[in-house]
XYZ file of C-alpha atoms in Angstrom:
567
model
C 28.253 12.549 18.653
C 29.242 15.929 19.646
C 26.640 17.638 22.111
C 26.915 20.833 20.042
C 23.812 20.033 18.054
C 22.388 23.500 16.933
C 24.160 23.815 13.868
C 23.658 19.954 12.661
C 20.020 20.742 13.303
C 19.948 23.436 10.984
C 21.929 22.205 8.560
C 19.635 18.515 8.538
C 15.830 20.065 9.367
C 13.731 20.861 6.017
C 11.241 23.123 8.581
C 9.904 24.299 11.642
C 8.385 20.876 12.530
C 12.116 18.228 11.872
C 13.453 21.062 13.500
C 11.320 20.289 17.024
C 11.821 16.636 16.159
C 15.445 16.564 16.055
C 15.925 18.903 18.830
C 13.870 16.612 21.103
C 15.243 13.439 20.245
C 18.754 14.676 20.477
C 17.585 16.173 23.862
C 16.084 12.824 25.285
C 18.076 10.195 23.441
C 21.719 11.880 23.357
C 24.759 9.778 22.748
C 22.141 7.405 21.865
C 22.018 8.707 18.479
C 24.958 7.174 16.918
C 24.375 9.091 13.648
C 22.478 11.801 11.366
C 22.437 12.526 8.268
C 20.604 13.679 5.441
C 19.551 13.270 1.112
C 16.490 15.033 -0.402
C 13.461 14.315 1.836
C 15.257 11.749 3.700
C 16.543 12.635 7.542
C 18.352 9.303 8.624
C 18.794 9.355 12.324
C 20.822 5.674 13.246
C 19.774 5.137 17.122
C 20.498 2.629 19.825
C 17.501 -0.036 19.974
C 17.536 1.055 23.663
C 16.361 4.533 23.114
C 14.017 4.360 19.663
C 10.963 3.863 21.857
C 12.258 6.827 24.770
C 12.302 9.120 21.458
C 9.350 8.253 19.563
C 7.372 8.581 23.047
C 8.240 12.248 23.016
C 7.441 12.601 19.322
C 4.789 10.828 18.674
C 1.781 13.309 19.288
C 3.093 15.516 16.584
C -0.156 16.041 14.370
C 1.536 15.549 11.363
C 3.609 12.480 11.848
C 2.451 9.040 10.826
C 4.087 6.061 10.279
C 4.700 5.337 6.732
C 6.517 1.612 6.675
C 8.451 -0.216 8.525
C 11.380 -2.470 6.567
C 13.199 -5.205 8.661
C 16.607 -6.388 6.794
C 18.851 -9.002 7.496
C 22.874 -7.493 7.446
C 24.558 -9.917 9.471
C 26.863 -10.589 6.436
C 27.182 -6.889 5.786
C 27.806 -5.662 9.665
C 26.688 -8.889 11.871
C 23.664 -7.495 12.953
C 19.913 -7.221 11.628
C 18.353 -3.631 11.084
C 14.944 -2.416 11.416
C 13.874 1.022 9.477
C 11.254 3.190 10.954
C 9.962 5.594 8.198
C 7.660 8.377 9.376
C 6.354 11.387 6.874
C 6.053 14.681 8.310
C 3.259 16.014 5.673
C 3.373 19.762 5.958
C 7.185 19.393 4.899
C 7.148 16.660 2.376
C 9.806 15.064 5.168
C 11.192 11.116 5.504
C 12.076 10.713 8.607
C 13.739 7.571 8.947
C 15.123 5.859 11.942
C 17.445 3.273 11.405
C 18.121 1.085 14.434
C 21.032 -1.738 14.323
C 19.209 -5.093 16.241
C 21.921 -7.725 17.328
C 20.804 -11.345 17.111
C 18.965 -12.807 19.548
C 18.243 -8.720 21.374
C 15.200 -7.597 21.659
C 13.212 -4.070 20.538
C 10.559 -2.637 22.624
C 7.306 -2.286 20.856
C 5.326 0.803 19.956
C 2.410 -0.563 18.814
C 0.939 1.031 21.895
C 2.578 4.543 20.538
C 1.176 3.845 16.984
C -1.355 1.243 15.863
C -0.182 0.658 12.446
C 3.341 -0.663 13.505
C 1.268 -3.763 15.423
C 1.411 -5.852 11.809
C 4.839 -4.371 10.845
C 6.483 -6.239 14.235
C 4.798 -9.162 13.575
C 6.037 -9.540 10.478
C 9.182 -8.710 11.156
C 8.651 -11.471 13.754
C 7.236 -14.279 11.320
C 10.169 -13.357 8.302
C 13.565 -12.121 10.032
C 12.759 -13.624 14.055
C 13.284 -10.502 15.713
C 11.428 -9.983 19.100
C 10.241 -7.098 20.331
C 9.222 -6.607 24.181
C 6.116 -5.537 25.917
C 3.418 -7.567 23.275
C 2.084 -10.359 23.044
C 3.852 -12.191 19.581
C 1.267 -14.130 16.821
C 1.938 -15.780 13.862
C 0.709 -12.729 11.102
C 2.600 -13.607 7.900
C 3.318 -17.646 8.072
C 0.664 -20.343 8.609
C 0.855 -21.604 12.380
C 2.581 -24.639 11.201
C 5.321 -22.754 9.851
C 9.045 -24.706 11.587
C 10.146 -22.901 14.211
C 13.226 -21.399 13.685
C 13.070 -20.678 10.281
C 12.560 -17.312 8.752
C 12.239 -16.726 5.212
C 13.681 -13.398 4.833
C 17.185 -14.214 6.494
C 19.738 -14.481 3.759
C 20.989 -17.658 4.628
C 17.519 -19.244 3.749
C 17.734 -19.581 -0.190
C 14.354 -19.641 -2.375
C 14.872 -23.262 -3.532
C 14.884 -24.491 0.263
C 11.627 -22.677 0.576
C 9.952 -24.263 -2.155
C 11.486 -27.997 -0.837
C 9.503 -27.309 2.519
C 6.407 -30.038 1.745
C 7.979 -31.612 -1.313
C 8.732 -34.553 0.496
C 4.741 -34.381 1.638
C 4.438 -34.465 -1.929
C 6.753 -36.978 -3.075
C 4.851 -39.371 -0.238
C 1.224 -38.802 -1.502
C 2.797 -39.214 -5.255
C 3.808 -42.451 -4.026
C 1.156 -43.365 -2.324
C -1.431 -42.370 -5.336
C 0.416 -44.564 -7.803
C 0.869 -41.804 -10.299
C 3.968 -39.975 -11.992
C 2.950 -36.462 -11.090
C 0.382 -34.716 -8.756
C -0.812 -30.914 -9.591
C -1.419 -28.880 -6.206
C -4.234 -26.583 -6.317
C -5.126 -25.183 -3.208
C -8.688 -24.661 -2.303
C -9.440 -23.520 1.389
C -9.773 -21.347 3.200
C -11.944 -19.615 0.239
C -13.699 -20.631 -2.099
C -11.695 -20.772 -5.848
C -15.071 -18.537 -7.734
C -14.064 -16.309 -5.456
C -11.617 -13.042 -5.282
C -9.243 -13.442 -3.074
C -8.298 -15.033 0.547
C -9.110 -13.666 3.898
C -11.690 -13.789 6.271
C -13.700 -11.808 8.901
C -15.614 -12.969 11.886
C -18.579 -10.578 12.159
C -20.162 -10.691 15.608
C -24.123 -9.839 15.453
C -26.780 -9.054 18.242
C -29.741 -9.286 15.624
C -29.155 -7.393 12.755
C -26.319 -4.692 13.944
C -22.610 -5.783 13.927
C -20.893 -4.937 17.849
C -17.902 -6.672 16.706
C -15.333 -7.842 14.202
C -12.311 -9.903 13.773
C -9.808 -9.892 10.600
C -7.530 -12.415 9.915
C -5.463 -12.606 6.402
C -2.272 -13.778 4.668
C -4.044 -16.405 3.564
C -1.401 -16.262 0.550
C 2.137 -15.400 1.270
C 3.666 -15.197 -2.351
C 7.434 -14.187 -1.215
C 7.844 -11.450 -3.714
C 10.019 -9.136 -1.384
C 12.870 -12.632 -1.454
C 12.562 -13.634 -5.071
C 13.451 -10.269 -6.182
C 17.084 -10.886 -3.603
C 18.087 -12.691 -6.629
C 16.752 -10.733 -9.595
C 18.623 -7.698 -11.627
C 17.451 -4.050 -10.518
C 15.375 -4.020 -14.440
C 13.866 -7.547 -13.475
C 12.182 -6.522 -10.540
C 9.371 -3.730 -12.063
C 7.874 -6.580 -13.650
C 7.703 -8.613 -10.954
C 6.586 -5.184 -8.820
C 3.744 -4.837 -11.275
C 2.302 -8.208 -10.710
C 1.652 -7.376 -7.006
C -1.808 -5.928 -7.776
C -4.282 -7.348 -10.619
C -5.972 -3.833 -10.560
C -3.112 -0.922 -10.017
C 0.115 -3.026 -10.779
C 1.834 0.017 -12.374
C 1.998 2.308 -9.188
C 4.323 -0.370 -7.324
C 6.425 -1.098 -10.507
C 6.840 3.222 -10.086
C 7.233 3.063 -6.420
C 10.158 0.506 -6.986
C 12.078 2.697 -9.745
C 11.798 5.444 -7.852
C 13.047 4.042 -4.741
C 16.246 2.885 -6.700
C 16.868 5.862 -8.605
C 16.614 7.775 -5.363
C 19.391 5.470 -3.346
C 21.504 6.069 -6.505
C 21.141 9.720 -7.771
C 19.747 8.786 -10.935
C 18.503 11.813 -13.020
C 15.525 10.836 -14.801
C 14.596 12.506 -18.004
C 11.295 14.783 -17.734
C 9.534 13.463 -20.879
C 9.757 10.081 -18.696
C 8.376 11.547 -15.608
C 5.517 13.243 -17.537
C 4.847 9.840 -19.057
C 4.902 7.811 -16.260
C 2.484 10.699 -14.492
C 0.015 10.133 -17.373
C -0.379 6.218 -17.578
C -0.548 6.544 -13.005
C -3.512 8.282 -13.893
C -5.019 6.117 -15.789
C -4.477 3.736 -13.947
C -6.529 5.780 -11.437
C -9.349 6.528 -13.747
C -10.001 2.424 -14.414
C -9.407 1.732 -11.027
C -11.711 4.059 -9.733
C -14.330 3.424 -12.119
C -13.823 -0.721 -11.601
C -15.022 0.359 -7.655
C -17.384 2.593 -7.945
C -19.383 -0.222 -10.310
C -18.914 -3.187 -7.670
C -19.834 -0.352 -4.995
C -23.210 -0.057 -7.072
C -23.296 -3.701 -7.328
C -23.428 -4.554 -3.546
C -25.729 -1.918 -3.353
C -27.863 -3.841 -5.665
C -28.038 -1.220 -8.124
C -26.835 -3.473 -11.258
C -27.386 -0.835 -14.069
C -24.945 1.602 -12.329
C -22.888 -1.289 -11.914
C -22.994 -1.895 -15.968
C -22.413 2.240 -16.938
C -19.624 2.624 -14.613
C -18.070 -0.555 -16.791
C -19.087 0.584 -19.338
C -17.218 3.738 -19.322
C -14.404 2.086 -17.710
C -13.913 0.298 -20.882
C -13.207 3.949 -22.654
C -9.822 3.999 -20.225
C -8.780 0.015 -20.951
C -8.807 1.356 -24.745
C -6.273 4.295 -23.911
C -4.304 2.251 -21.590
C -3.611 0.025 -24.325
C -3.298 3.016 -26.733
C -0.362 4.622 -24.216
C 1.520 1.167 -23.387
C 0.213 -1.517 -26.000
C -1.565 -3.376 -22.964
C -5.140 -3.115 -20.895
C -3.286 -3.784 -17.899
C 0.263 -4.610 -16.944
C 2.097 -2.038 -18.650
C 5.171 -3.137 -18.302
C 6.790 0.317 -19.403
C 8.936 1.007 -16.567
C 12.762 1.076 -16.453
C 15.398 2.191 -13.763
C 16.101 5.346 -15.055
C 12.745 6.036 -17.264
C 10.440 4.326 -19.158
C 10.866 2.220 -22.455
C 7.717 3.754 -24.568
C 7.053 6.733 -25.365
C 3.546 8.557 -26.526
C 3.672 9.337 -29.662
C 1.967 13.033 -30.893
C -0.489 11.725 -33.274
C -2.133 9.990 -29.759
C -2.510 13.220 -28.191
C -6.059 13.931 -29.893
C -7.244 10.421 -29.078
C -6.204 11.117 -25.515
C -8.308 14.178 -25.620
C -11.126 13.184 -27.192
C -11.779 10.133 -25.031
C -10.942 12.005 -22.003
C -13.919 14.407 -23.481
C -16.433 11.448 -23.766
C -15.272 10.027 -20.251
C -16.230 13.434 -18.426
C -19.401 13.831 -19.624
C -20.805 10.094 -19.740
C -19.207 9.594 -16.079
C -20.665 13.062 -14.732
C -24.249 11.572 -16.206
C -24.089 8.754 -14.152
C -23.002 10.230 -10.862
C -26.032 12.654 -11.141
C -28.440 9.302 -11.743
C -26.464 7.035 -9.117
C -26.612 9.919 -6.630
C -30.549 10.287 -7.082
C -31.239 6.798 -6.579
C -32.773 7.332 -3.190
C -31.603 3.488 -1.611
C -28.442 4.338 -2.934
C -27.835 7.678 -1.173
C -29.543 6.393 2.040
C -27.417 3.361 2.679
C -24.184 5.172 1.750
C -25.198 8.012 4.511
C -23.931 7.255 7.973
C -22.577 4.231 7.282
C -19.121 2.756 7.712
C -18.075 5.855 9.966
C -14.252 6.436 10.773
C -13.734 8.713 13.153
C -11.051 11.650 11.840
C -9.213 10.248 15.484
C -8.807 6.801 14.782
C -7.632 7.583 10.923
C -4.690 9.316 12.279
C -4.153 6.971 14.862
C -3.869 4.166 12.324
C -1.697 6.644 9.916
C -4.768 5.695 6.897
C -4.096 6.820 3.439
C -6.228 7.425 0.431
C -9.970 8.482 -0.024
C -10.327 5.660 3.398
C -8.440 9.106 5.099
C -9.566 11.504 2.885
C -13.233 10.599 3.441
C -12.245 11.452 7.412
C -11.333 14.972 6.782
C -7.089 14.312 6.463
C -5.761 16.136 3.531
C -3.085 13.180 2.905
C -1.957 12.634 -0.658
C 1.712 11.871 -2.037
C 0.988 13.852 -4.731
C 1.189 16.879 -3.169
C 3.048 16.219 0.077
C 6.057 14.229 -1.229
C 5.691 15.111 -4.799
C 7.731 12.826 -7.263
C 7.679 12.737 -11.455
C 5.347 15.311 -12.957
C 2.756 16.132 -10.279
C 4.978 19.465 -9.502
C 3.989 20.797 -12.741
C 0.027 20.690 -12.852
C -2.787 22.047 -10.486
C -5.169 20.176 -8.779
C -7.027 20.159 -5.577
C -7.446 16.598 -2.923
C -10.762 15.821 -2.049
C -11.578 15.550 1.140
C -14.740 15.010 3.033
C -15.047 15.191 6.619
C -17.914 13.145 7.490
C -16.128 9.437 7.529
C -19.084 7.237 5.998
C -19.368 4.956 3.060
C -20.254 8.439 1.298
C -17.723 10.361 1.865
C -15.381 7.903 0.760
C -17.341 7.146 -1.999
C -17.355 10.600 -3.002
C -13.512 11.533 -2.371
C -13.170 8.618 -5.416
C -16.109 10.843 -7.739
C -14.008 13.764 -7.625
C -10.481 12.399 -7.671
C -12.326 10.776 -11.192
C -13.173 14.439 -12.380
C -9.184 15.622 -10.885
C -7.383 12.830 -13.088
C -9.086 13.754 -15.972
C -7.954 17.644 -15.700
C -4.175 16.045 -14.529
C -3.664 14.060 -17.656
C -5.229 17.099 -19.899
C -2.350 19.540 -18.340
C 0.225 16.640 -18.518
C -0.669 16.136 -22.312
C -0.691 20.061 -22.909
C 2.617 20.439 -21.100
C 5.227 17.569 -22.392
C 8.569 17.902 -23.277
C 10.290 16.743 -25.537
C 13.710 15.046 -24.993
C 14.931 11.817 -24.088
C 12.735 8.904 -21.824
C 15.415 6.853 -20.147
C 18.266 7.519 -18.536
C 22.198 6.844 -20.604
C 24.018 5.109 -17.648
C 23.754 4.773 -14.349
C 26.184 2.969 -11.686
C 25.013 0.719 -8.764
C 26.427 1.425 -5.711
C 25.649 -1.183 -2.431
C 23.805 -0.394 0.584
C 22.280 2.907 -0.356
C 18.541 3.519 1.080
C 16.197 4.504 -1.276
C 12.344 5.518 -0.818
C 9.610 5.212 -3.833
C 6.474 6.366 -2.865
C 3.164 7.061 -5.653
C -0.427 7.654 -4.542
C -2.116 4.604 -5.493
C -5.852 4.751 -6.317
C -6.383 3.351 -2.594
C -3.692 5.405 -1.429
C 0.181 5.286 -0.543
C 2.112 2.768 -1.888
C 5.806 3.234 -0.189
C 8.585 0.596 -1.439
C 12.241 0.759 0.577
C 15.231 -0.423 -1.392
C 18.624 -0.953 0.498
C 20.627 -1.538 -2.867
C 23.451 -4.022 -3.999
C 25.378 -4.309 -7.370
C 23.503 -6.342 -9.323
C 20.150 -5.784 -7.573
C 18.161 -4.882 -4.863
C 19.732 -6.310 -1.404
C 16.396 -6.023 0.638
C 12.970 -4.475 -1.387
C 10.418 -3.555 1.385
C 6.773 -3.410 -0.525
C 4.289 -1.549 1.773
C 0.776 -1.372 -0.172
C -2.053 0.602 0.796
C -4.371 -2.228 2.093
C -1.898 -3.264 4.364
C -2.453 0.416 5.910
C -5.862 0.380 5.747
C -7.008 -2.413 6.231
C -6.756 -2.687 10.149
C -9.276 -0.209 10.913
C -12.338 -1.941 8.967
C -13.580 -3.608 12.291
C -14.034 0.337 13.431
C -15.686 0.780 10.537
C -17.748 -1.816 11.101
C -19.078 -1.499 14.472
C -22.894 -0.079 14.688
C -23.646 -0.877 11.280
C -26.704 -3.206 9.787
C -25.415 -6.673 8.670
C -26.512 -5.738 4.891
C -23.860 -2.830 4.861
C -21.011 -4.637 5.944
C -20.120 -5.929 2.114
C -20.396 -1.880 1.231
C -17.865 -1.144 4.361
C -15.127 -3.570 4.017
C -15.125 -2.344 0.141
C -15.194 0.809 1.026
C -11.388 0.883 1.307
C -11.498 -0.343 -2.091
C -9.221 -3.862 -0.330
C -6.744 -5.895 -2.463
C -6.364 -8.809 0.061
C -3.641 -10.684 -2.630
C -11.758 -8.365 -1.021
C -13.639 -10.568 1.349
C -16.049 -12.986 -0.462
C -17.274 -14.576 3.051
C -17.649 -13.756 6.549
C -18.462 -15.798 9.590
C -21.423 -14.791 11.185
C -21.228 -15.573 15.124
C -24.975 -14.611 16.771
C -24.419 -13.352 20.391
C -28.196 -14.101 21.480
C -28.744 -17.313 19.635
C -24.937 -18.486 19.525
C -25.060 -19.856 15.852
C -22.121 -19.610 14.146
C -22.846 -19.299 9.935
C -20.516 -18.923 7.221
C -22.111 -17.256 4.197
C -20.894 -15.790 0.796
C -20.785 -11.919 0.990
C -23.243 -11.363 -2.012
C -26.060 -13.443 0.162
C -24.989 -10.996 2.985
C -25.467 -7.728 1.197
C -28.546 -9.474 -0.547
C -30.471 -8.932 2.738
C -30.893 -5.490 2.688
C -33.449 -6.173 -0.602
C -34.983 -8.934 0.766
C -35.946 -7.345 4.088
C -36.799 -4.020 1.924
């Protein structure tokens, strides 16, 4: 590149903040940079593996940069190399900043976990799926079960899906034979039990009733969404995208779209924004409501735990009023949606948004005045505004520690331009604030979809034609009720050549054992839900005693039981 770099900065910075960025990278990395360029919100800067971690060491104590996702992709047949894509947001500018870094087999990338925390599961991964090492850290399975065959990595192209699912059919072909039988059903029962939610596990180390300590280990369940859709059609994948999550399926089926129609250039009609803006925030309003009554349950408040479902009920009706289903839309196209909302739903939309605000404010006022409510969600579960940064959180998990961090508003996409609203934040870090940041976003999505409603267009809700083009990157991002969910497309002609799914969890997820430092044994439940978890929500915990040295393994509900008992 040519060392002349003022003008290409100006020309590729959206602000004052890329501006510094580039300058100091193209100061400290040089001829190392091999490219730059730019599209929308995206700055792509393509740098020597040699030099990411020299840049990103002089970068990375910029307040506003996190790490968003990283994506590890397998080109060898494209350019004979693998590629790993560092995204970072810049929030005050509404800026991707994406470094793309070309990793020949068998080389090796220096870490920078050390630089910033959340990237310590994104190498791993990148480890367990594609095999690429990375120096200066210690490498663990994260992904794949520990008796995973060396040598093979599920995410390299050369590995096909049907050689993936022949792994332990000849285990099963054996045990067939050996049962005597024509066919044997697998159901797979540890390490959870099946009444319960969903796989993981935490160790929980206890000197007498406090928590010092915790360990997290998950991917109990590995269901290989990101290579099944390698062989789908671009309009196959959202309905594979919405089956991620049980609760808020819709926002990755939207994160996906988008990400393709921004790789491509694809104009989407406004109606369709609006209308994909409206059902998002439904989706919101049942999520949120679906929490907030577990919340109450571990708290052992039961009747808030019954009103909040109740009411929640009120928003299944309108989902399936909007899309014809209570969950799993299945609405969403490349290029817009395929249903409209019709205008003789627009005074059912308004009337049960009516009901919703006043029967949901009544119950915050009671659930707030229950005093072992309030005094068990105080001071509990505290994140430090510090390490939330350092672990680039999202959602009300940041939001509760005073970071104003919300897609909506930083990296705006389909409607959310159009209406006004404010982001809750709290600066306290407890169980209550985050609690609360999820009351008020309630009260905020119930004002969104009145002004969304008020202000459609009219007009088409799908785009005419579009034309795939390969190896564009694309970036879909929505603001999940938990927080960001990011998707990264690289696209091909038929379909997606690599789909990178980061949901908010995955984020989130690895500052719990902060969170749960200090606190009483009773409150853990209250603080691993607090990030409102989709683990693919701990049921059990192991509870290791330091004084005693018992080890116990009990259901969560007998856990959070305590608190009554011993009140």
């Amino acid at each position: 590149m040519s060392h002349d770099y003022s003008k290409l900065i100006d020309e590729l910075s959206r602000g004052h903040r890329s501006r510094a960025i580039l300058s100091k990278i193209l100061e400290v990395c040089g001829d190392s940079v091999l490219d730059l360029s730019r599209r929308n919100i995206i700055i792509k800067i393509v740098i020597k593996a040699n030099c990411l971690r020299t840049a990103l060491e002089n970068i990375y104590k910029e307040h506003d940069l996190y790490l968003r996702t990283i994506a590890a992709s397998d080109e060898r047949s494209r350019e004979g190399l693998f590629k790993l894509y560092y995204v970072f947001g810049i929030d005050s500018e509404g800026t991707n900043l994406v470094f793309e870094v070309p990793v020949a087999e068998g080389a090796k990338v220096d870490t920078i976990s050390d630089l910033f925390r959340a990237s310590d599961w994104y190498e791993l991964e990148a480890h367990d799926l594609l095999g690429i090492e990375f120096n200066g850290r210690q490498m663990s399975r994260l992904v794949l079960p520990e008796d995973w065959p060396e040598n093979l990595y599920p995410l390299r192209k050369e590995v096909s899906v049907e050689e993936l699912k022949k792994m332990y059919q000849p285990q099963l072909i054996s045990r067939v034979s050996e049962l005597g039988v024509e066919e044997v059903v697998r159901i797979p029962v540890g390490p959870y039990h099946p009444a319960l939610h969903e796989p993981e596990y935490f160790e929980l180390y206890v000197r007498g009733e406090k928590v010092v300590d915790a360990r997290y280990v998950g991917f109990m369940v590995h269901r290989g969404i990101e290579k099944l859709a390698e062989s789908m059609k671009y309009d196959q994948v959202p309905f594979l995208a919405e089956r991620i999550c049980g609760i808020c399926g819709f926002v990755h089926s939207t994160s996906y779209v988008q990400a393709v129609e921004d790789a491509l250039g694809i104009e989407v009609p406004e109606r369709a924004h609006f209308i994909r803006s409206i059902v998002l925030e439904v989706e919101r309003l049942h999520s949120h409501l679906l929490w907030l009554g577990v919340a109450l349950h571990l708290l052992g408040y039961d009747t808030g735990f019954m009103h909040a479902w109740r009411i929640r009920e009120k928003v299944m009706v309108l989902a399936e009023l909007l899309t014809g289903s209570r969950k799993t839309y299945g609405i969403d196209l490349v290029g817009g949606v395929k249903k409209d909302i019709d205008k003789d739903k627009i005074p059912r939309i308004k009337e049960t948004l009516n009901v919703l605000r006043k029967e949901f404010k009544e119950l915050v006022d009671v659930a707030m005045s229950v005093p072992q409510v309030k005094a068990r969600l105080t001071g509990t579960g505290v994140l430090p505004r510090g390490e939330a940064r350092a672990y680039s959180l999202v959602g009300p998990t940041v939001r509760g520690s005073g970071i104003a961090r919300d897609v909506r508003k930083d990296y705006t996409y389909a409607a959310y331009h159009y209406v006004s609203f404010k982001v809750p934040v709290y600066t306290e870090g407890d169980n209550l604030a985050r609690t609360l940041v999820r009351v008020d976003e309630v009260f905020e999505s119930i004002s969104i979809i009145e002004q969304l409603v008020d202000m459609m267009p009219g007009g088409p809700i799908k785009a005419e034609r579009w034309e795939p083009q390969p190896m564009r990157l694309g970036i879909g991002a929505v603001e999940a009720p938990r927080g960001e969910v990011i998707h990264v497309v690289l696209t091909d002609l038929y379909g997606p050549y690599r789909w990178r799914v980061r949901a908010p969890t995955y984020q989130n997820l690895q500052a719990v054992p902060i969170m749960l430092k200090g606190v009483d044994l009773a409150d853990a439940p209250l603080t691993i839900a607090s990030i409102d978890p989709c683990f693919s929500c701990t049921d059990r915990a192991v509870i290791i005693n330091l004084r005693s040295g018992s080890v116990k393994t009990l259901p969560i509900e007998v856990i959070s039981r305590r608190v009554r008992e011993n009140g």
